[in-house]
Amino acid sequence: MTIRGWAEILLVLVVAVLLAWPVGIHIARVAEGKRTFLHPLLGPIERTFYTLSRIDPAQEMSWQQYTFALLALNAIHFLMLYAILRLQFYLPLNPDHLAGMSPRLAFNTAMSFVTNTNWQAYSGETTLSPGSQMWGLTSHMFVSAGTGITVALALSRAFARGGLKTLGNFWVDLTRIVLYVLLPIAVVAAFVLVALGVPQTLATHADATTLEGLRQTIAMGPVAFMEAIKQLGTNGGGYFNANSAHPFENPNAFSCILEILLVLLIPFALTFTFGHIVGEKRQGYVLLAVAGIFLLAAVAVAYSSEAQGNPLLTAIGVDATQGNMEGKEIRFGIPLSVLFNVVTTATSCGAVNAMLDSYMPLGGMVSMFLMQLGEVVPGGVGSGLYGLIVFAVLAVFLAGLMVGRTPEYLGKKIQAKEVKLAVLAVLILPLSILGGTALSLALPEARASLAIGGPHGLSEMLYAFTSATANNGSAFAGISADTPWLDTTLGIAMLLGRYAFLVPVLAIAGSLGEKVKVPASTGTFPTDGLLFVGLLCGVVFIVGGLQFMPALSLGPLAEHFALFAGKSF
Amino acid sequence: MTSHHSKAERIPLLDRSLLSRALQDAFRKLDPRELIRNPVIFVTEIVSALVTLLAVRDFAIGKPSLFSLSIAVFLWLTVLFATFAEAIAEGRGRARAETLRRMRTETLAKLLPNPADRAVFKPVPASELNVGDHVLVEAGDIIPSDGEAVEGIASVNEAAITGESAPVIREAGGDRSAVTGGTLVVSDWLVIRITAARGTTFLDRMIRLVEGAERRKTPNEIALDILLAGLTLIFLIAVVTLVSFAHYSGATLSIPVLAALFVCLIPTTIGGLLSAIGIAGMDRLLRFNVLATSGRAVEAAGDVDTLLLDKTGTITLGNRMAASIVPGPGVTEQELAQAAVLASLGDDTPEGRSILAFARGRYGIAAEKPEGAKVVPFSAQTRLSGLDHEGQTWRKGAVDSICQWAGVENMPSVLTNAVERIARAGGTPLAVARGRQIMGVIELKDIVKPGIRERFAALRRMGIRTVMVTGDNRLTAAAIAGEAGVDDFIAEATPQDKLSYIRRVQSEGRLVAMTGDGTNDAPALAQADVGVVMQTGTQAAREAGNMVDLDSDPTKLIEIVEIGKQLLITRGALTTFSIANDVSKYFAILPAIFVTAYPELEALNVMRLNSPQSAILSAVIFNALIIVLLVPLALRGVRFRPIGAAELLRRNLLLYGVGGIVAPFIGIKLIDMFITALGLS
Amino acid sequence: MIGTFRPALILVGLLTLLSGVLMPLAFTGLASLVFPFQAHGSLLKKDGKIFGSVLIGQNFTAARYFHPRPSATTEPDPKDPSKTISVPYAADNSAGSNLAPSAKALIERVKSDLPSMGPHPVPADAVTASGSGLDPDISRAYAERQVARVAAARHLPETAVRDLVNRFVKTPTLGFIGEERVNVLMLNDALDQMPKP
C-alpha cells in the first residue's frame, strides 16, 4: 500500500459524499412532489405519462397495493425482456444478425436485469445486438434501479408519518425517480464518459489491420449511455464481457473515478434523503457512517492483500512491487481496481474493472463478504437503504431493551410483527446463498462448472450464489455459468434475493406507517450518535455476516493460508 | 429504590431447600411438551437426544467414544441449566405462595340468609360461598372471601396480604369498603357482600400469580422469541449446509461435532434465561409489596413515560403546615408566635400541631400550657381553638371566624393584603387574636415532600414526564407544581378530566401510569397502561388496575417504573451478551473442525487451544456453564441507574456487548487448559 | 387486478420507449456530433486505413516492437466452433484469464513466460494477463526492459529508443491520480515513424 494510493482512494470517497449531499436533498424533494429546476423541462412528460396510463398521481396506496403494483410492473417488464432476448433475431438494430438466446439463458438474463442483479452468463459483445442492449437491457437498468428507490422511499415515509395506512403511489414514485433523478444524471455522466473516450455509436465493430499486419476486429456500440446508467443504477451489467475492465467501458483513471462516483452517488444520497424525509438529518448521517466504516475497512483489507502480490509468483521471480496484477489493468493499478471492486460489491452494482476470480483470496473474500452482509453498506440504489434499515430495526430491538424500554426506531415501536418480518427478510440470505451453494457442490453436474478444485472452487460457487442472491451480478468469472443447473438456480436465487426481501420490507413499512410516532425524550434509545453507529456495525457484522464464517473458512480463508504456505491447486 | 424496605419475607438468592426443589423441577421441565414453549432450548434438547443416541450406538457396536459422550453430557447440561434457571425463579415465587397459603385456613363463614337480620346466620365453609351472599364477620373472625362491606365498621388486620400489622378501618360505603379474604377482623363487626367467585379471590389470584401458573409471554418476550428462533434457523442453515461444504473440502464432520457447533452458535444463553428473567421481574415487584396481575404490566411499567401522580400524599405531605407568620401593626413576630402557640394548644389537628412545631423551630417557643389556663379545643363548628388564662383570651382559627369572634369589621390593611396573597398562592390563612386585637396571620400551606424535586429531576433524565393531579384550583396547583418540579398538572381534576388527559397523552404515543383508589378512578385506571391500585382501594378500582400496591403508598409508582425498566434492561443485556459470544466460539470451533482438511487453518486457532477435541468440548462446556453463572444476574436483574438512555446504553453496551465478545475467549481458554490438565482429551 | 396491470403495462411501454429507445438514439446522435473521435471508438488511421484504437491493446510478437502484456482472449476454433483457441488481443471477445492466485495453471503459465523476460525479478505486468485481455498499456519497468531488444532489432541506439519511451510515459495527474504507464500501440507507431538510422 502506498500513501499515493490511499490519497487517490480517499479523494474519491470524499468527493462521493460531497456530491451525494445535494443529490440526496433533490431526491427527497422529488419524492415529496415538490417542484425542482427540472420541472419546466420534464413536467410535461411526467403529466403525459399519467394521462396515457390513466394514473391519478394524488391517489395514495396501502402497502399491499404498493407491493402489488411494484410486482405487477416488474413481472410485465420481465416478460418483455424475456421476449426481446428470445426474439432478438427478428428485431431491428441487429446488424450482425445475432440469434436469440436459449430459453434458460433468456430466463436467467431477464431475471438478472429485472432484479437489478445484472449477472451475465453471456458475453455481451458476441451475444447481444445494439438494439437488445438498448431497449432490452438499458431500459431495465432505469426501471430496476427506480424500483429499488421507490421501496426505500416508501419505507422512509413510513418512519416520517404517523397513523397513516398509505405509503405513497408506486407509479408516481417510479416515474418521478426515472424522470427527475436517473435520466438527467445518466445523460450528463454519459456525455462526460464519451469525452473521456467511451464510444457511443450504432456500429457494432471496426476492422483494423494491426501494425504487424494482422486483422483485429474491434467491437463497439452504444456503450456510453448504458455505461452511465449501469453505474448510476448500481446495475453493473456491462456492454462487453470484460465489463469495466474493457478499455471502451472504462478508458482511463478519470473514467474509472467517475464510474465509482456514479455507483456511490445514489446509495450515499439516499441516506441524506432518508434523514430529510424523516426530519432528522443525523439519522441519515448515521447510516452513511456505517456504510463508510465498512467501505474503508473493506478497502483496507482488499488493498493490503492485493498490493503485496502473489507469493507463489514472487517465489519464482516476479517482482512483487506492482502487486497482484493478474486480471488487472495497468491504467487503474491496485488502488483504483480495489476501490472500484469494493465499491461495486458493497453496492449491488457488480461491475468489475479487474477480474475478481484472480484476486488474492482475502481480496476476493472482501467482495464476497460485503455481499453476504446483504448489500447494505451502502448497498444498491434503494435496496441498500432498506436493507440497512432492516438491520437497524434488528439492532434497535437487540440492544434497545438495554435502555429499559420497548425499543423504538425513529419514534416507531419495534414489536413482534416488525421483528418477524425483519427476520424473514434476513433469513433469505443464508437460505439462498448457503443452501444454493451446498446443493450445487453436492451435484457433480454443477461441480463441473468450476474452473478449479480445492478451496478456490468452493469460493467460485459460493460467490455465484452470493452474487445472485445479493442481486450484485459480479462473479468469480472462471465458473461456467451458462449451464441448465446454474442458469435456473441462480435465476431463482436472484428472484428470492430481490422479492423475498422486498415484500417483507414493504410490509414493515405498512406496519410502521400505521403506528403513532412516539416523541423522543432522554429515555429514548438514541439512534443518531456514534454509539448507534458502532452498534449497527456490530449487528450487521454479527447477525448479517457471522453465519457465513464456516463457508468462508473453507473457501477464501483456507485458500489464503494454503497459498501462503506455498500450496497451489 | 432505597426508601422502601420490603415487608414481605425476604428469600435468599440461593436457598438450600429452594435449590433442591428447583433441581427436581428442572428435570420435570425437560418434558418436550413443556419445553416447546422455548424454541431455542427445545431445539437444543432435540440435538442432545440425537447426540446421545449416537453415543449409545457407538457404545453398543463396541466403539465407545469418550468425546461423543462428553459432548452429549454437556449438551444435556445446557438444557438442564436452562430449565433449572426457570425452576429456581419459579421456586422463589412458590415459596412466597406457600406463606400465603398457610394463612388461608379453611374458615367457616357466618352466612346471613337475610342480610337485614344479623342475629340469624348459618355456618358455611368459606369455599362454598357464592357471589352475592351476605356474611357476618365479628371481632376475631377471618374474613372468608373478598367482598364489600355493606353495613358496620370494623378494624381489620391485613397483615396476611400486606405484611403491615397495624389494623386498617373498613366501613360500609365510601372508598374503604373493600375487604379481602384471609384478613382478620380485630374489633367490631361488618356485614359483607361477597364479590369474588370461588377460587378467584384476591388471595387465590395472588397465589397463582406468584407461582407463575398464569404466566403468559409478554409482547417483548414474544418478539424476542421470534428473533431468537430466527437466529436459530439461520445457524441451522449454516450448520446443515456445512455438511456439503466439508464433504467437498474433504473434511469429515461427525454429528456430535456439528451438534456442538450448532448449539454453541444459537443463542442458548438468553434462550435459557429468558423466562427466569421475566419471573424474577414480577418477584422483584412483589418484594416491593406490589402485585402485578401480568408480566405485560411489569413490562409496560418500563415503557411508561408519563406518570400521573396525586398531589396529596404523593407530592405533598398531605396536610397543610404552618409555613410563615405575618404580624399586624405594632406586633412583633415573637409576640405573634407566642400568641399562636397559646391559641393552638387546644388544636390537636395536624394543622394545629404544625403551628406548634413551626413556632418551636423558628422562634424557639416551647408549647407549655400556663398554670391554671383553660384550653378551648378546636371544633369543626367554631373553626377555632384557643386559651383563656388570667382574664386574657387567645384565639386562632379561620379568618372570618376570628373576625367574628373578635367583633372586628376590618382587619389592618397589611393583614388583609397578607390574607389575599396567601389564598392566591394556594395556602390557607389563619388569624390569631388576643382579646379584641387581631395580632396577625399564619400561613398554612401544602408542604412538598423533601427530596421529591430531586426524584422528579431523576425521572426527567430517564425521559419520564410527571403530571400532578389535584382538586385544587389552577393557581394553587400551579404554585405547588412549580415548587415540586413536575412537568404538568391537572387542576380541579374530575375523574373525567383524568380519563381524557390520559387518552390525549396516549394518542401522542405515550404510555401512562397512574395510581388510584376510589371507585371513580376506575375508568382512568383501566385506561392507563399501568394502573396501580392501593390495597385500601375499592373493589371496582382493584378490578380496573393491573397492579395492586399492598402498602398503599402512591410514591411507589416511581419504583415500579424502575423495576419495569430493570426487567427490560436485563433481557436486553443478556441477549446482547449471548449473541456477542458467537464471535469467539467460531474461533474455537472452526479451526478445530477443518484442520484435517486444511492444516493451515490452524492459524485461526488464536486461542491456541490444545487439540481440536478439547477446543470443541471447551466451547460446549463454556456454553453450558455460562447459563448457570448468569442465573444470579437474571434473578437479581441488571442494576438500573437513572442516567438517561444514551449513557445507560454506553455502559451496558460496553459491559455486555464488548464483554460478551471478550469473556468467552478467556473462559474457553481456561476450560481448555483445565480439561487438558485433567487429561480429558 | 386489471386496474393494476393496465397502468403497469402502459408505464413499462412508456419507460422503455423513453429510456431504451428515444434517449439512447438521441444521445448517440449528439455524442457523434460533439465528440466524433471518441464516439466512434478513438480509431487510429493511417492512409485512411484503420490500424487500431488508442484505447485497445494490440498483440505484438516481433522483436522490433514493444510487446504488450499477456492476453487471455480467445476465439472459436475455426476447425471446431464448439472449442476455443487462444487469440491474444481479440478485441471482439474481451476476457481475463480468471485464474485463481493459487491455480497451478497460473504458476505454470508464468513459469513458461519468465525465461524470455530477462533477469529477475520480472515486472509483474510482463507475465500477468489483464482483466480485459485488451490492456493497451504496460508499466515503465516492462517497457524499459524491452528497450535493448527493440533497439537491437531496429539497429537504433538504445538511448534513442529509451528517450522515445520516456516521451510516451504517462505519469499520474497531479502526482496521484492514475498510474504511470506506456501505451504500447502509440509507442510502436512512433517507433515506426522514427527515421531509419
mmCIF file of C-alpha atoms in Angstrom, chain A residues 394 397-399 401-407 415-416 419-420 423 427 430-431 434-435 437-438 441-442 447 450 453-455 457-458 516-519 521-526 531 535 542 546-547 549-551 553-554 558 561-562 565 567, chain B residues 220 222-224 226-227 230 233-235 237-238 241-242 244-246 248-249 302-303 305 460-463 507-511 565 568-569 572-573 575-576 579 582-583 586 590 594 598 600-601 603-604 644-646 648-650 652-653:
data_model
loop_
_atom_site.group_PDB
_atom_site.id
_atom_site.type_symbol
_atom_site.label_atom_id
_atom_site.label_comp_id
_atom_site.label_asym_id
_atom_site.label_seq_id
_atom_site.Cartn_x
_atom_site.Cartn_y
_atom_site.Cartn_z
ATOM 1 C CA LEU A 394 -32.869 -5.553 14.459
ATOM 2 C CA PHE A 397 -34.503 -4.394 19.041
ATOM 3 C CA LEU A 398 -31.463 -6.355 20.212
ATOM 4 C CA ALA A 399 -29.785 -3.656 22.199
ATOM 5 C CA LEU A 401 -34.028 -3.194 25.555
ATOM 6 C CA MET A 402 -30.799 -2.270 27.333
ATOM 7 C CA VAL A 403 -32.097 1.225 27.999
ATOM 8 C CA GLY A 404 -35.154 -0.203 29.687
ATOM 9 C CA ARG A 405 -37.878 0.450 27.156
ATOM 10 C CA THR A 406 -39.648 -1.292 24.366
ATOM 11 C CA PRO A 407 -37.284 -0.480 21.516
ATOM 12 C CA GLN A 415 -42.594 -5.065 18.136
ATOM 13 C CA ALA A 416 -43.179 -8.695 17.335
ATOM 14 C CA VAL A 419 -39.137 -8.348 14.198
ATOM 15 C CA LYS A 420 -40.867 -11.244 12.488
ATOM 16 C CA VAL A 423 -36.081 -11.905 10.463
ATOM 17 C CA LEU A 427 -33.314 -15.314 6.567
ATOM 18 C CA PRO A 430 -28.281 -17.703 4.239
ATOM 19 C CA LEU A 431 -31.077 -19.828 2.848
ATOM 20 C CA LEU A 434 -25.598 -21.275 1.655
ATOM 21 C CA GLY A 435 -28.425 -23.536 0.532
ATOM 22 C CA THR A 437 -24.003 -23.378 -2.797
ATOM 23 C CA ALA A 438 -24.280 -26.506 -0.672
ATOM 24 C CA LEU A 441 -21.369 -28.532 -4.523
ATOM 25 C CA ALA A 442 -23.110 -31.815 -3.868
ATOM 26 C CA ARG A 447 -19.395 -29.038 -9.785
ATOM 27 C CA LEU A 450 -15.963 -24.925 -11.599
ATOM 28 C CA GLY A 453 -10.826 -27.602 -7.459
ATOM 29 C CA GLY A 454 -9.829 -27.020 -3.872
ATOM 30 C CA PRO A 455 -10.857 -24.063 -1.763
ATOM 31 C CA GLY A 457 -13.533 -23.878 -6.401
ATOM 32 C CA LEU A 458 -15.719 -23.597 -3.341
ATOM 33 C CA VAL A 516 -48.134 6.632 16.167
ATOM 34 C CA LYS A 517 -44.779 8.366 16.364
ATOM 35 C CA VAL A 518 -43.598 8.367 19.959
ATOM 36 C CA PRO A 519 -41.986 11.672 20.845
ATOM 37 C CA SER A 521 -37.076 12.004 25.230
ATOM 38 C CA THR A 522 -33.908 11.411 27.187
ATOM 39 C CA GLY A 523 -35.238 7.947 27.895
ATOM 40 C CA THR A 524 -35.367 7.126 24.208
ATOM 41 C CA PHE A 525 -32.772 4.824 22.736
ATOM 42 C CA PRO A 526 -30.520 7.225 20.814
ATOM 43 C CA LEU A 531 -22.812 4.766 19.799
ATOM 44 C CA LEU A 535 -23.841 -0.912 17.466
ATOM 45 C CA ILE A 542 -22.543 -10.479 13.702
ATOM 46 C CA LEU A 546 -21.177 -14.437 11.039
ATOM 47 C CA GLN A 547 -23.240 -17.286 9.648
ATOM 48 C CA MET A 549 -17.862 -17.798 8.556
ATOM 49 C CA PRO A 550 -17.834 -21.607 8.188
ATOM 50 C CA ALA A 551 -18.249 -21.390 4.433
ATOM 51 C CA SER A 553 -13.228 -20.645 6.229
ATOM 52 C CA LEU A 554 -13.347 -23.482 3.740
ATOM 53 C CA ALA A 558 -8.367 -21.915 3.567
ATOM 54 C CA PHE A 561 -3.457 -19.872 4.455
ATOM 55 C CA ALA A 562 -2.657 -22.650 1.991
ATOM 56 C CA ALA A 565 2.144 -21.959 2.944
ATOM 57 C CA LYS A 567 0.385 -24.623 -1.889
ATOM 58 C CA ASN B 220 -41.438 -8.083 24.174
ATOM 59 C CA ILE B 222 -42.778 -12.805 22.061
ATOM 60 C CA ALA B 223 -40.795 -10.505 19.784
ATOM 61 C CA LEU B 224 -37.541 -11.669 21.319
ATOM 62 C CA ILE B 226 -39.194 -14.679 17.244
ATOM 63 C CA LEU B 227 -35.775 -13.156 16.865
ATOM 64 C CA GLY B 230 -34.895 -16.708 13.544
ATOM 65 C CA LEU B 233 -32.924 -21.064 11.957
ATOM 66 C CA ILE B 234 -30.093 -19.068 10.382
ATOM 67 C CA PHE B 235 -27.470 -21.084 12.224
ATOM 68 C CA ILE B 237 -28.928 -23.420 7.755
ATOM 69 C CA ALA B 238 -25.255 -22.568 8.297
ATOM 70 C CA THR B 241 -25.062 -26.660 4.593
ATOM 71 C CA LEU B 242 -21.662 -27.099 6.173
ATOM 72 C CA SER B 244 -21.858 -30.286 1.885
ATOM 73 C CA PHE B 245 -19.025 -27.755 2.115
ATOM 74 C CA ALA B 246 -16.995 -30.053 4.319
ATOM 75 C CA TYR B 248 -16.442 -31.042 -0.915
ATOM 76 C CA SER B 249 -13.376 -29.955 1.028
ATOM 77 C CA GLY B 302 -40.656 0.094 31.983
ATOM 78 C CA ASP B 303 -42.111 1.774 28.914
ATOM 79 C CA ASP B 305 -43.122 7.887 30.018
ATOM 80 C CA ARG B 460 -36.874 13.572 33.745
ATOM 81 C CA ARG B 461 -33.382 12.292 32.995
ATOM 82 C CA MET B 462 -34.954 8.892 32.414
ATOM 83 C CA GLY B 463 -37.275 10.572 29.940
ATOM 84 C CA SER B 507 -52.808 9.388 21.369
ATOM 85 C CA GLU B 508 -49.416 11.100 21.171
ATOM 86 C CA GLY B 509 -47.843 7.676 21.541
ATOM 87 C CA ARG B 510 -47.009 7.903 25.222
ATOM 88 C CA LEU B 511 -47.578 5.304 27.887
ATOM 89 C CA LYS B 565 -37.012 -0.885 33.216
ATOM 90 C CA LEU B 568 -36.197 -4.925 30.072
ATOM 91 C CA ILE B 569 -32.560 -3.987 30.600
ATOM 92 C CA GLY B 572 -31.540 -6.780 26.525
ATOM 93 C CA ALA B 573 -28.189 -7.112 28.237
ATOM 94 C CA THR B 575 -29.465 -11.025 24.666
ATOM 95 C CA THR B 576 -26.591 -8.828 23.580
ATOM 96 C CA ILE B 579 -25.139 -13.044 20.611
ATOM 97 C CA ASP B 582 -20.673 -16.219 18.959
ATOM 98 C CA VAL B 583 -17.549 -14.482 17.689
ATOM 99 C CA TYR B 586 -16.223 -19.538 15.866
ATOM 100 C CA LEU B 590 -13.951 -23.656 13.141
ATOM 101 C CA PHE B 594 -11.472 -28.005 9.487
ATOM 102 C CA TYR B 598 -6.639 -27.717 5.655
ATOM 103 C CA GLU B 600 -3.058 -24.311 7.556
ATOM 104 C CA LEU B 601 -6.346 -23.212 9.155
ATOM 105 C CA ALA B 603 -3.671 -20.179 12.069
ATOM 106 C CA LEU B 604 -7.248 -19.261 13.041
ATOM 107 C CA GLY B 644 -30.540 8.813 30.625
ATOM 108 C CA ALA B 645 -30.734 6.358 27.767
ATOM 109 C CA ALA B 646 -27.546 7.366 25.967
ATOM 110 C CA LEU B 648 -27.115 3.757 30.012
ATOM 111 C CA LEU B 649 -26.643 2.300 26.572
ATOM 112 C CA ARG B 650 -22.961 3.190 26.556
ATOM 113 C CA ASN B 652 -24.400 -1.656 29.029
ATOM 114 C CA LEU B 653 -23.083 -1.952 25.519
#
